[in-house]
XYZ file of C-alpha atoms in Angstrom:
427
model
C -7.844 -17.093 75.515
C -6.756 -16.056 72.238
C -3.878 -17.096 69.778
C -1.335 -14.790 70.943
C -1.787 -16.228 74.673
C -1.335 -19.854 73.372
C 1.684 -19.018 71.163
C 3.365 -17.234 74.141
C 2.373 -20.290 76.555
C 3.834 -22.669 73.970
C 7.138 -20.727 73.864
C 7.413 -20.393 77.381
C 7.093 -24.273 78.106
C 9.420 -24.891 75.340
C 12.127 -23.511 77.766
C 11.637 -26.333 79.995
C 11.737 -28.998 77.361
C 14.857 -27.635 75.931
C 16.644 -28.305 79.189
C 15.959 -32.010 78.995
C 18.715 -32.373 76.371
C 21.446 -30.825 78.587
C 23.839 -33.314 80.473
C 22.142 -34.867 83.456
C 24.640 -32.892 85.852
C 23.601 -29.763 84.366
C 20.122 -30.430 84.543
C 20.114 -31.232 88.200
C 22.217 -28.333 88.953
C 19.771 -26.270 87.213
C 16.592 -27.772 89.011
C 18.521 -27.780 92.165
C 18.896 -23.997 91.884
C 15.673 -22.775 90.323
C 13.036 -24.972 88.436
C 10.732 -22.597 86.439
C 7.527 -23.214 84.219
C 7.236 -19.767 83.069
C 3.846 -18.157 81.627
C 3.454 -14.811 79.711
C 0.263 -13.108 80.872
C -0.850 -10.827 78.196
C -2.976 -7.740 79.379
C -5.842 -7.430 76.799
C -7.787 -10.467 77.982
C -7.705 -9.069 81.417
C -7.786 -5.254 81.386
C -5.443 -2.526 81.515
C -4.419 -0.334 84.476
C -3.775 3.265 83.561
C -0.266 4.081 85.410
C 1.263 0.968 83.949
C 1.741 -0.921 87.223
C -0.112 -4.350 87.288
C -2.586 -5.994 89.532
C -2.904 -10.006 90.229
C -5.728 -11.119 92.315
C -7.780 -14.434 92.722
C -7.853 -17.017 95.394
C -6.096 -19.976 96.845
C -7.534 -23.301 97.235
C -6.396 -26.857 98.346
C -6.361 -29.899 96.301
C -10.269 -30.652 97.074
C -10.871 -27.093 95.674
C -11.630 -25.684 99.087
C -10.590 -21.891 100.018
C -7.432 -21.710 102.132
C -7.896 -18.812 104.504
C -4.672 -17.024 105.904
C -2.444 -18.329 103.282
C 0.608 -16.202 103.095
C 1.575 -15.275 99.609
C 4.727 -13.713 98.301
C 5.628 -12.403 94.634
C 9.321 -11.913 93.887
C 10.986 -10.466 90.917
C 13.162 -13.187 89.208
C 15.274 -13.072 85.887
C 14.608 -16.004 83.703
C 17.723 -16.848 81.541
C 16.523 -17.669 78.044
C 16.812 -16.237 74.636
C 12.816 -15.843 74.347
C 12.342 -14.404 77.843
C 15.226 -11.997 78.664
C 14.313 -8.205 78.543
C 17.270 -6.496 80.298
C 15.523 -3.148 79.877
C 13.119 -4.256 82.618
C 15.571 -5.330 84.982
C 16.163 -1.709 86.011
C 13.185 -1.478 88.047
C 13.644 -1.282 92.019
C 13.415 -4.819 93.530
C 10.071 -5.127 95.438
C 8.743 -8.291 97.241
C 4.926 -8.354 97.397
C 3.099 -10.252 100.368
C -0.466 -10.825 100.734
C -2.689 -13.165 103.102
C -5.873 -14.845 101.887
C -9.035 -13.820 103.509
C -11.744 -15.914 104.817
C -12.654 -17.085 101.421
C -9.225 -17.672 99.914
C -9.169 -14.215 98.165
C -6.115 -12.196 97.707
C -5.049 -8.891 95.771
C -1.957 -7.589 95.054
C -1.586 -4.267 92.990
C 1.402 -1.839 92.089
C 3.470 -4.713 90.386
C 6.050 -3.671 88.303
C 6.323 -5.246 84.684
C 9.097 -7.471 85.600
C 9.201 -11.215 85.684
C 7.999 -12.667 88.884
C 7.358 -15.874 90.789
C 4.325 -16.772 92.927
C 5.290 -18.891 95.965
C 4.430 -19.353 99.829
C 5.781 -17.220 102.515
C 8.805 -19.163 103.985
C 7.716 -21.778 106.446
C 4.287 -22.127 104.928
C 2.983 -25.443 105.758
C 1.636 -25.241 102.162
C 3.272 -25.725 98.863
C 2.213 -24.476 95.200
C 0.733 -27.133 92.910
C -0.571 -25.267 90.012
C -1.786 -21.672 88.899
C -4.679 -21.444 86.619
C -5.030 -18.380 84.428
C -8.490 -18.449 82.643
C -8.703 -21.820 80.584
C -4.839 -22.230 80.987
C -3.267 -24.348 84.161
C 0.462 -24.150 84.747
C 1.569 -27.197 86.673
C 4.842 -27.031 88.857
C 5.988 -30.547 87.789
C 9.417 -30.499 89.302
C 9.379 -28.900 92.910
C 11.928 -25.855 93.143
C 13.645 -24.884 96.125
C 11.807 -21.798 96.136
C 8.471 -23.429 95.853
C 7.088 -21.204 92.906
C 5.794 -20.627 89.645
C 7.175 -17.869 87.675
C 5.534 -15.518 84.903
C 5.949 -12.221 83.244
C 3.149 -9.706 83.608
C 3.098 -6.998 80.998
C 2.778 -3.255 81.952
C -0.683 -2.131 83.167
C -2.124 -5.684 82.986
C -4.800 -6.483 85.349
C -4.792 -10.178 86.013
C -7.868 -11.178 87.885
C -9.658 -14.654 88.888
C -6.341 -16.652 88.988
C -6.755 -19.682 90.896
C -3.564 -20.897 92.973
C -3.940 -24.763 93.942
C -1.896 -25.445 96.994
C -0.928 -28.941 98.769
C -0.394 -29.355 102.393
C 2.894 -30.121 103.248
C 3.707 -33.171 105.683
C 5.353 -31.996 109.003
C 7.145 -33.270 111.751
C 6.362 -31.492 115.376
C 8.931 -32.244 118.034
C 9.304 -30.619 121.676
C 12.864 -29.881 123.077
C 13.464 -30.437 126.837
C 16.232 -30.590 129.211
C 16.856 -33.371 131.642
C 14.724 -32.189 134.160
C 11.784 -31.500 131.714
C 12.153 -27.760 131.498
C 11.456 -27.064 127.695
C 13.939 -25.055 125.534
C 11.899 -21.736 124.740
C 12.239 -19.465 121.805
C 15.680 -20.786 120.799
C 17.166 -21.053 117.527
C 18.300 -24.824 116.765
C 20.001 -27.022 114.205
C 17.847 -29.663 112.738
C 19.301 -32.532 110.828
C 16.946 -35.195 109.205
C 17.960 -38.463 107.351
C 15.474 -40.309 105.358
C 15.173 -43.510 103.722
C 12.388 -44.877 101.183
C 10.367 -47.417 102.560
C 11.546 -49.781 99.799
C 15.334 -49.141 100.535
C 16.114 -47.830 97.127
C 16.703 -44.581 98.140
C 17.955 -42.464 100.689
C 19.106 -38.929 101.740
C 19.997 -36.119 104.511
C 19.572 -32.270 105.090
C 20.438 -29.955 107.513
C 18.427 -26.475 108.337
C 17.915 -24.177 111.004
C 14.869 -23.638 113.373
C 13.321 -22.031 116.367
C 11.518 -23.310 118.969
C 8.180 -21.533 120.341
C 7.382 -20.237 123.698
C 6.269 -23.661 124.794
C 9.355 -25.526 123.285
C 7.857 -26.710 120.074
C 9.473 -26.727 116.520
C 8.260 -27.725 113.046
C 10.055 -29.306 110.377
C 8.528 -30.023 106.690
C 9.063 -33.181 105.452
C 9.210 -33.817 101.441
C 8.403 -37.395 100.876
C 7.078 -40.660 102.166
C 10.128 -42.302 103.935
C 11.395 -43.611 107.136
C 12.824 -40.409 109.144
C 15.531 -40.229 111.894
C 15.554 -36.454 113.197
C 18.167 -34.980 115.546
C 18.286 -31.402 117.033
C 21.334 -29.556 118.191
C 21.443 -26.638 120.510
C 24.761 -24.992 122.183
C 26.784 -28.131 121.609
C 23.893 -30.527 122.775
C 22.248 -33.064 120.651
C 19.332 -35.669 120.707
C 17.940 -37.896 118.276
C 14.447 -39.411 117.987
C 13.812 -43.065 117.055
C 13.196 -43.835 113.184
C 9.684 -43.529 112.117
C 7.634 -43.916 108.922
C 6.151 -40.559 107.354
C 3.550 -41.465 104.733
C 2.322 -39.023 102.291
C -0.693 -36.917 103.793
C 0.462 -37.868 107.300
C 2.036 -35.729 110.009
C 4.052 -36.705 112.935
C 3.106 -34.666 116.157
C 4.617 -36.524 119.171
C 8.221 -36.256 119.318
C 10.090 -35.351 122.288
C 13.989 -34.720 122.256
C 15.664 -34.514 125.496
C 18.978 -32.859 126.128
C 21.156 -34.712 128.769
C 22.021 -31.384 130.347
C 20.669 -28.876 133.006
C 18.713 -26.051 131.743
C 20.621 -23.545 129.611
C 18.993 -20.116 128.851
C 17.867 -19.506 125.768
C 17.707 -15.685 125.605
C 19.512 -14.564 122.762
C 20.927 -11.378 124.732
C 22.596 -13.740 127.324
C 25.987 -12.806 125.831
C 25.911 -15.243 122.875
C 24.418 -13.051 120.787
C 24.169 -9.417 120.703
C 22.738 -6.534 118.406
C 24.515 -3.226 117.824
C 22.236 -0.084 117.914
C 24.515 1.685 115.358
C 23.238 -0.823 112.447
C 19.582 -0.601 112.173
C 16.543 0.457 114.003
C 15.450 -3.430 113.850
C 17.169 -5.567 116.736
C 16.158 -9.134 116.071
C 18.902 -11.740 115.562
C 19.002 -12.962 112.162
C 16.885 -9.731 110.865
C 18.425 -8.846 107.518
C 18.869 -5.213 108.491
C 20.694 -5.957 111.933
C 24.218 -6.478 112.741
C 24.918 -9.444 115.042
C 27.986 -10.427 117.203
C 29.563 -13.856 116.995
C 31.093 -13.892 120.742
C 33.530 -16.769 119.437
C 35.342 -14.298 117.150
C 34.191 -10.852 118.045
C 33.057 -10.306 114.724
C 29.662 -8.773 113.561
C 27.479 -9.756 110.672
C 24.600 -8.624 108.621
C 22.418 -10.231 105.987
C 21.834 -7.792 103.063
C 19.600 -7.784 100.048
C 21.662 -7.648 96.516
C 21.242 -7.864 93.031
C 24.370 -9.985 92.367
C 27.628 -10.879 94.185
C 29.246 -7.566 92.693
C 26.437 -5.541 94.087
C 26.815 -7.358 97.470
C 30.355 -6.582 97.595
C 30.158 -3.016 96.748
C 27.421 -2.497 99.609
C 29.936 -4.354 102.107
C 32.603 -1.894 100.964
C 30.437 1.013 101.618
C 29.884 -0.190 105.031
C 33.419 -0.745 105.916
C 32.779 -4.445 105.939
C 33.503 -7.519 103.508
C 31.523 -10.362 102.421
C 31.630 -13.022 104.852
C 34.647 -15.102 105.257
C 33.776 -18.567 106.809
C 37.063 -19.818 108.732
C 36.158 -23.110 110.487
C 33.062 -25.391 111.040
C 31.959 -23.673 113.904
C 31.668 -20.350 112.289
C 29.783 -22.188 109.420
C 27.241 -23.566 112.129
C 26.555 -20.321 113.899
C 25.826 -18.584 110.576
C 23.143 -21.042 109.679
C 21.686 -20.953 113.194
C 21.414 -17.070 113.413
C 20.519 -16.479 109.536
C 18.856 -19.323 108.574
C 18.899 -21.248 105.207
C 18.336 -19.034 102.458
C 20.875 -19.157 99.521
C 23.143 -16.171 99.885
C 26.746 -15.010 98.504
C 30.009 -15.476 100.576
C 33.186 -13.968 100.039
C 35.059 -16.637 98.121
C 36.216 -16.156 94.707
C 38.865 -17.357 92.058
C 38.408 -14.264 89.839
C 41.991 -13.245 90.173
C 43.428 -16.539 89.232
C 41.340 -19.504 87.886
C 41.403 -22.393 90.742
C 42.994 -20.316 93.530
C 40.322 -19.622 95.671
C 40.738 -16.711 98.132
C 38.450 -14.769 100.708
C 37.468 -10.920 99.341
C 38.791 -10.036 103.217
C 42.221 -11.262 102.185
C 42.024 -14.005 105.008
C 43.528 -17.307 104.237
C 41.459 -20.005 103.012
C 41.247 -22.414 106.312
C 37.906 -24.096 105.568
C 35.620 -25.035 102.598
C 32.053 -26.875 102.775
C 31.677 -27.340 98.874
C 28.724 -29.482 97.862
C 29.242 -32.728 95.723
C 30.932 -32.266 92.290
C 32.016 -28.370 93.206
C 33.770 -26.545 92.340
C 33.481 -27.079 88.799
C 32.952 -24.807 85.808
C 30.344 -25.974 83.191
C 28.721 -25.201 80.015
C 27.446 -21.736 81.871
C 31.228 -20.454 81.700
C 33.807 -19.446 84.050
C 32.322 -19.559 87.639
C 34.317 -17.472 89.784
C 32.206 -16.669 92.725
C 30.577 -18.468 95.667
C 27.243 -18.967 97.204
C 25.912 -20.945 100.343
C 22.771 -23.131 99.823
C 19.996 -24.103 101.690
C 21.975 -27.259 103.454
C 25.028 -24.833 104.125
C 26.750 -26.357 101.407
C 28.814 -24.149 98.814
C 28.589 -23.776 94.952
C 30.611 -21.623 92.531
C 28.656 -19.857 90.033
C 29.320 -17.172 86.947
C 27.362 -14.290 85.547
C 26.263 -16.665 82.870
C 24.917 -19.073 85.492
C 21.036 -19.338 86.048
C 21.774 -18.642 89.747
C 23.232 -15.533 89.405
C 20.186 -13.614 89.089
C 18.334 -15.441 91.446
C 20.550 -15.184 94.535
C 19.188 -11.749 96.350
C 20.939 -12.131 99.467
C 24.489 -12.034 101.088
C 26.100 -12.059 104.340
C 28.673 -9.428 105.223
C 30.959 -9.204 108.126
C 33.325 -6.701 110.198
C 36.490 -7.878 111.649
C 36.002 -6.133 115.182
C 32.755 -5.308 117.163
C 32.103 -1.460 116.948
C 29.190 0.160 118.379
C 27.399 0.023 121.692
C 24.823 -2.887 122.178
C 21.359 -1.865 121.846
C 18.932 -1.413 124.874
C 16.278 -2.541 122.705
C 16.698 -6.615 122.668
């Protein structure tokens, strides 16, 4: 592969090694937010693309080396905070997310890639997680699973990276069906999913919460990350049901769970008065779509998820739309936001920028509710942390411009205090 390639690879891996000497709490937080094994891929070994844009192609295989057809692949720009790897001049490019789906032989091809740092990861909701990427004779393993499930690398301008092998592993899943007391299934509905797990030897336990959606037959899917005894609870419109605990081993799936709500059927149509989409906001009208305004019937406010570069960028976009970054005033609003917009990390409007330690909503509303993650809020070695993001479990964490999360969080929820516009005819 060449000495230059080897030296760059060694420098990239040293980034991860250096983090091991940090305080445990800081390391845990770093990995919780973003775990990167970075690989600098140089162009000369693979050819040059004349227009300066790059290409990436190869195939996706399972742990046995068999091709994985129909695998959804995403390529997302990232910003890696490291003395060796940051090149701010590259960050001026427009953010573009590439998606590709493998053919029957597991092959994929992505072109038009700008010279940024990127990560390859499965499409959201994929039944697979990435284990490694092989570039020629060099294989990069993802030793520490990231919340985003990807491996990061940088492509130099004009590189044509070919014959990359991405090895993936099927994720354990739990499949359940939700029905009402009379046996009627809950169809096409957004639900809350809570999972408690305990290791078989009793030495560890944990829990997580997320949102999901039932299909046209009332089924939903939940991906499990480890061998454990699981207890799953589902919620919908104030109803809940819990399945008996069961053991899920590595490589196994649970397919036969049935959750029964002790209630007469409740319509699951999102346009029955509980959620409405407004025509002046977007040509797209799917609840939870990042381009659509959605009304919360409990308070009459409308909300939208947006793409952004940072907390400041999100705030600027909100003001431009006569809105503000979301202010979450109670547990009910928190739960509604999770159900409608999902659990991808996003900025919210809480800040103590004006006065350290005095948290305030950017909208000016009083702080009547918080949902901090354990040990938060707390400044650490990354400097002042004056802004807040909401993570996968719905819990909040504070970060600053020097925090690793600052350049990773690319979504925000904005809010308008009152409903404007006319409900769309297109639901």
